[in-house]
Amino acid sequence: MSDSAIEVTGLRKAFGTKVVLDGIDLHVPAGTIFSLLGPNGAGKTTTVNLLTTLIRADGGSARVAGHDLIKNARGVRAAIGVTGQFAAVDDLLTGQENLQLMVDLKRAGSAVIPGLLERFDLTGAEQKAVATYSGGMRRKLDLAMTLVGAPQIIFLDEPTTGLDPRSRRTMWDIIRDLVAGGVTIFLTTQYLEEADQLADRIAVLDQGRIVAQGTAAELKRQIPGSHVRLRFGDPAAAEAAARVVPSATRDDDGVTVRVPGDGGTASLRELLNRLDDHGTHAEELSVHTPDLDDVFLALTGRSHPATEASTR
C-alpha cells in the first residue's frame, strides 16, 4: 500500500432529493487513525458505507488501499475490515464458533483463532454462548472477527457506543495497538474525547460537506477562547498585572487574571517577559484552549454527537 490508505475526491451521494454527501474530499495516510465527526444526519455512516462498497456513489472518485472504489471493488473488500455501529455477532454461537464462521468465510486458517482470543482477552470465554457476553466482550469479539484475514484498513463506525468507561478505554488500547502494527483506522464516533485521544487527524462533516480538517490541536486553535489564566497572591498584584496587559480581564475572586492568546509558547513567553519587566509575578499559571466540544458547536451550530442517539 502507498503512503495514502484512502483518497477521496468530490464524493457525492443522494437518496432521492436528499443530498447526503455534497462532494467531499478526504486524505487518510497509511498507518494512522482518521476520525470523521458530525452531527446526526451529517452523512458519516453513508461515507463508511460508500468506502466499504456497501453502496455506490453518485459522483466523485475514491481509492482505498490503492484500489479504485468502482473499478476494483473486490480489491477494496479484500483489503479492509468493517466493524459497524452494532456488534455483528451471532448470540446463539460461542465466541470460538463466531470466529470460526469468519475464518470459513474469509478462507483463512483456523490457526489464527487462539491468537485472536488471547489478544482480545477472550480466552476462557470462547466456549460460552455470545448471548452471555457483556457489551464490552461482544465489541471485542466483533473486532476480533474483523481482524480475520489481516485487513490493511479497518473502518470502525462508532465502535464504543454503549460501553462503560473501562471497556471504552480497553478498546482504545486495542485500536492503538492495531495502528502500531501498521493498520490504518477510519473511525466515526459519538464521543469527542475519543477522537481527541485517538485520532491523528479529524474531519468535521456537516450537511454533507467537510467544514474543517486537521489535527485536534489545529481545530481547537481555529476557535476563539484561548487564554492564559494567572493567579496572584493578592488583589493588588492582580490589578498591577491587569494594568501591564491591557487586554487582560480580572475574575470575580480579585486575584485571577485572564489574558487572551493563542496558547502558543511564543505568546506565552512574551506575556511572562512583560510581567517580569514590571516586577509582577504570578503564583499559578495555566493555559486554557477550547476543547472539541467547543469546536464542534462552533462549526456545526449544534451540540456534540454524544447527545445524539445515533449518527446516520
GROMACS .gro file of C-alpha atoms in nm, residues 7-229:
model
  223
    7GLU     CA    1  -0.803   0.916  -0.112
    8VAL     CA    2  -1.145   1.069  -0.172
    9THR     CA    3  -1.221   1.341  -0.428
   10GLY     CA    4  -1.561   1.502  -0.483
   11LEU     CA    5  -1.759   1.211  -0.340
   12ARG     CA    6  -2.132   1.261  -0.378
   13LYS     CA    7  -2.438   1.066  -0.268
   14ALA     CA    8  -2.809   1.145  -0.264
   15PHE     CA    9  -3.113   0.943  -0.165
   16GLY     CA   10  -3.394   1.075  -0.381
   17THR     CA   11  -3.392   1.452  -0.345
   18LYS     CA   12  -3.193   1.439  -0.020
   19VAL     CA   13  -2.824   1.519  -0.082
   20VAL     CA   14  -2.629   1.336   0.188
   21LEU     CA   15  -2.273   1.395   0.061
   22ASP     CA   16  -2.212   1.703  -0.148
   23GLY     CA   17  -1.867   1.649  -0.295
   24ILE     CA   18  -1.635   1.568  -0.005
   25ASP     CA   19  -1.255   1.534  -0.021
   26LEU     CA   20  -1.059   1.321   0.227
   27HIS     CA   21  -0.699   1.205   0.262
   28VAL     CA   22  -0.605   0.935   0.512
   29PRO     CA   23  -0.232   0.849   0.540
   30ALA     CA   24  -0.147   0.484   0.590
   31GLY     CA   25  -0.081   0.370   0.946
   32THR     CA   26  -0.281   0.650   1.111
   33ILE     CA   27  -0.614   0.698   1.287
   34PHE     CA   28  -0.855   0.924   1.100
   35SER     CA   29  -1.175   1.033   1.272
   36LEU     CA   30  -1.485   1.162   1.099
   37LEU     CA   31  -1.713   1.368   1.324
   38GLY     CA   32  -2.051   1.517   1.252
   39PRO     CA   33  -2.400   1.569   1.394
   40ASN     CA   34  -2.687   1.329   1.345
   41GLY     CA   35  -2.769   1.311   0.975
   42ALA     CA   36  -2.437   1.458   0.859
   43GLY     CA   37  -2.350   1.157   0.641
   44LYS     CA   38  -2.083   0.976   0.844
   45THR     CA   39  -2.230   0.628   0.812
   46THR     CA   40  -2.308   0.693   0.446
   47THR     CA   41  -1.941   0.777   0.394
   48VAL     CA   42  -1.838   0.450   0.559
   49ASN     CA   43  -2.090   0.255   0.352
   50LEU     CA   44  -1.956   0.411   0.032
   51LEU     CA   45  -1.589   0.348   0.113
   52THR     CA   46  -1.660  -0.013   0.212
   53THR     CA   47  -1.851  -0.080  -0.115
   54LEU     CA   48  -2.185  -0.138   0.060
   55ILE     CA   49  -2.348   0.133  -0.152
   56ARG     CA   50  -2.243   0.308  -0.472
   57ALA     CA   51  -2.154   0.676  -0.503
   58ASP     CA   52  -2.338   0.909  -0.740
   59GLY     CA   53  -2.022   1.102  -0.827
   60GLY     CA   54  -1.661   1.165  -0.744
   61SER     CA   55  -1.384   0.911  -0.700
   62ALA     CA   56  -1.207   0.722  -0.424
   63ARG     CA   57  -0.914   0.489  -0.382
   64VAL     CA   58  -0.900   0.257  -0.082
   65ALA     CA   59  -0.576   0.066  -0.017
   66GLY     CA   60  -0.469   0.164  -0.367
   67HIS     CA   61  -0.781   0.018  -0.532
   68ASP     CA   62  -1.035   0.222  -0.725
   69LEU     CA   63  -1.364   0.207  -0.539
   70ILE     CA   64  -1.569   0.149  -0.855
   71LYS     CA   65  -1.332  -0.035  -1.088
   72ASN     CA   66  -1.192  -0.274  -0.828
   73ALA     CA   67  -1.448  -0.314  -0.550
   74ARG     CA   68  -1.331  -0.671  -0.494
   75GLY     CA   69  -0.978  -0.546  -0.426
   76VAL     CA   70  -1.114  -0.292  -0.178
   77ARG     CA   71  -1.312  -0.557   0.007
   78ALA     CA   72  -1.009  -0.786   0.029
   79ALA     CA   73  -0.804  -0.510   0.194
   80ILE     CA   74  -1.050  -0.383   0.454
   81GLY     CA   75  -1.232  -0.485   0.769
   82VAL     CA   76  -1.552  -0.325   0.896
   83THR     CA   77  -1.699  -0.300   1.245
   84GLY     CA   78  -2.040  -0.136   1.236
   85GLN     CA   79  -2.242   0.053   1.495
   86PHE     CA   80  -2.381  -0.270   1.635
   87ALA     CA   81  -2.177  -0.583   1.706
   88ALA     CA   82  -2.225  -0.828   1.417
   89VAL     CA   83  -2.201  -1.143   1.625
   90ASP     CA   84  -2.431  -1.445   1.649
   91ASP     CA   85  -2.571  -1.474   2.001
   92LEU     CA   86  -2.653  -1.844   1.956
   93LEU     CA   87  -2.293  -1.936   1.875
   94THR     CA   88  -1.997  -1.941   2.109
   95GLY     CA   89  -1.713  -1.693   2.075
   96GLN     CA   90  -1.497  -1.958   1.908
   97GLU     CA   91  -1.777  -2.054   1.669
   98ASN     CA   92  -1.823  -1.691   1.567
   99LEU     CA   93  -1.454  -1.666   1.489
  100GLN     CA   94  -1.460  -1.998   1.303
  101LEU     CA   95  -1.750  -1.872   1.093
  102MET     CA   96  -1.546  -1.569   0.989
  103VAL     CA   97  -1.240  -1.787   0.922
  104ASP     CA   98  -1.452  -2.004   0.690
  105LEU     CA   99  -1.596  -1.701   0.510
  106LYS     CA  100  -1.251  -1.546   0.465
  107ARG     CA  101  -1.093  -1.883   0.379
  108ALA     CA  102  -0.830  -1.819   0.641
  109GLY     CA  103  -0.664  -2.077   0.860
  110SER     CA  104  -0.816  -2.173   1.197
  111ALA     CA  105  -0.471  -2.129   1.349
  112VAL     CA  106  -0.544  -1.757   1.387
  113ILE     CA  107  -0.825  -1.814   1.637
  114PRO     CA  108  -0.622  -1.883   1.954
  115GLY     CA  109  -0.412  -1.572   1.895
  116LEU     CA  110  -0.718  -1.354   1.847
  117LEU     CA  111  -0.883  -1.490   2.160
  118GLU     CA  112  -0.571  -1.414   2.361
  119ARG     CA  113  -0.520  -1.072   2.203
  120PHE     CA  114  -0.871  -0.963   2.298
  121ASP     CA  115  -0.868  -1.125   2.641
  122LEU     CA  116  -1.144  -1.370   2.549
  123THR     CA  117  -0.957  -1.687   2.640
  124GLY     CA  118  -1.170  -1.880   2.886
  125ALA     CA  119  -1.494  -1.744   2.743
  126GLU     CA  120  -1.458  -1.886   2.393
  127GLN     CA  121  -1.685  -2.185   2.465
  128LYS     CA  122  -1.964  -1.971   2.611
  129ALA     CA  123  -2.261  -1.850   2.406
  130VAL     CA  124  -2.218  -1.491   2.297
  131ALA     CA  125  -2.563  -1.419   2.445
  132THR     CA  126  -2.391  -1.438   2.786
  133TYR     CA  127  -2.118  -1.185   2.694
  134SER     CA  128  -2.107  -0.832   2.829
  135GLY     CA  129  -2.126  -0.538   2.589
  136GLY     CA  130  -1.750  -0.491   2.605
  137MET     CA  131  -1.684  -0.858   2.533
  138ARG     CA  132  -1.922  -0.852   2.235
  139ARG     CA  133  -1.743  -0.549   2.095
  140LYS     CA  134  -1.403  -0.713   2.138
  141LEU     CA  135  -1.525  -1.030   1.968
  142ASP     CA  136  -1.670  -0.823   1.684
  143LEU     CA  137  -1.335  -0.651   1.630
  144ALA     CA  138  -1.150  -0.983   1.658
  145MET     CA  139  -1.372  -1.118   1.378
  146THR     CA  140  -1.288  -0.810   1.172
  147LEU     CA  141  -0.916  -0.891   1.202
  148VAL     CA  142  -0.954  -1.234   1.042
  149GLY     CA  143  -0.772  -1.202   0.712
  150ALA     CA  144  -0.535  -0.929   0.840
  151PRO     CA  145  -0.701  -0.622   0.680
  152GLN     CA  146  -0.486  -0.321   0.594
  153ILE     CA  147  -0.762  -0.073   0.674
  154ILE     CA  148  -1.031  -0.107   0.941
  155PHE     CA  149  -1.347   0.102   0.941
  156LEU     CA  150  -1.485   0.148   1.293
  157ASP     CA  151  -1.831   0.303   1.290
  158GLU     CA  152  -1.898   0.419   1.647
  159PRO     CA  153  -1.719   0.118   1.799
  160THR     CA  154  -1.757   0.218   2.165
  161THR     CA  155  -2.118   0.335   2.173
  162GLY     CA  156  -2.285   0.200   2.486
  163LEU     CA  157  -1.965   0.080   2.651
  164ASP     CA  158  -1.875   0.175   3.006
  165PRO     CA  159  -1.563   0.394   3.056
  166ARG     CA  160  -1.336   0.098   3.141
  167SER     CA  161  -1.444  -0.102   2.834
  168ARG     CA  162  -1.409   0.208   2.617
  169ARG     CA  163  -1.050   0.264   2.729
  170THR     CA  164  -0.972  -0.104   2.671
  171MET     CA  165  -1.098  -0.063   2.315
  172TRP     CA  166  -0.881   0.249   2.276
  173ASP     CA  167  -0.575   0.046   2.376
  174ILE     CA  168  -0.664  -0.220   2.121
  175ILE     CA  169  -0.704   0.043   1.848
  176ARG     CA  170  -0.365   0.196   1.933
  177ASP     CA  171  -0.202  -0.148   1.920
  178LEU     CA  172  -0.352  -0.210   1.576
  179VAL     CA  173  -0.211   0.115   1.442
  180ALA     CA  174   0.127   0.041   1.598
  181GLY     CA  175   0.121  -0.278   1.392
  182GLY     CA  176   0.070  -0.081   1.069
  183VAL     CA  177  -0.309  -0.091   1.035
  184THR     CA  178  -0.499   0.222   0.926
  185ILE     CA  179  -0.814   0.311   1.123
  186PHE     CA  180  -1.108   0.509   0.984
  187LEU     CA  181  -1.314   0.599   1.290
  188THR     CA  182  -1.653   0.758   1.334
  189THR     CA  183  -1.753   0.829   1.690
  190GLN     CA  184  -2.014   1.000   1.907
  191TYR     CA  185  -1.752   1.076   2.170
  192LEU     CA  186  -1.538   1.382   2.109
  193GLU     CA  187  -1.296   1.275   2.381
  194GLU     CA  188  -1.241   0.956   2.183
  195ALA     CA  189  -1.143   1.147   1.869
  196ASP     CA  190  -0.925   1.379   2.077
  197GLN     CA  191  -0.744   1.085   2.240
  198LEU     CA  192  -0.701   0.864   1.933
  199ALA     CA  193  -0.710   1.050   1.605
  200ASP     CA  194  -0.404   1.174   1.418
  201ARG     CA  195  -0.637   1.380   1.200
  202ILE     CA  196  -1.002   1.477   1.229
  203ALA     CA  197  -1.257   1.591   0.973
  204VAL     CA  198  -1.589   1.752   1.067
  205LEU     CA  199  -1.879   1.671   0.835
  206ASP     CA  200  -2.190   1.886   0.838
  207GLN     CA  201  -2.482   1.891   0.596
  208GLY     CA  202  -2.292   1.674   0.351
  209ARG     CA  203  -1.976   1.886   0.339
  210ILE     CA  204  -1.641   1.883   0.516
  211VAL     CA  205  -1.636   2.205   0.716
  212ALA     CA  206  -1.294   2.157   0.880
  213GLN     CA  207  -0.997   1.917   0.879
  214GLY     CA  208  -0.678   1.896   1.079
  215THR     CA  209  -0.528   1.765   1.399
  216ALA     CA  210  -0.724   1.812   1.720
  217ALA     CA  211  -0.486   2.093   1.819
  218GLU     CA  212  -0.526   2.267   1.482
  219LEU     CA  213  -0.905   2.254   1.505
  220LYS     CA  214  -0.903   2.392   1.859
  221ARG     CA  215  -0.685   2.685   1.752
  222GLN     CA  216  -0.948   2.787   1.496
  223ILE     CA  217  -1.193   2.866   1.774
  224PRO     CA  218  -1.168   3.187   1.981
  225GLY     CA  219  -1.143   3.149   2.355
  226SER     CA  220  -0.781   3.051   2.420
  227HIS     CA  221  -0.643   3.233   2.722
  228VAL     CA  222  -0.378   3.225   2.991
  229ARG     CA  223  -0.504   3.225   3.347
   0.00000   0.00000   0.00000
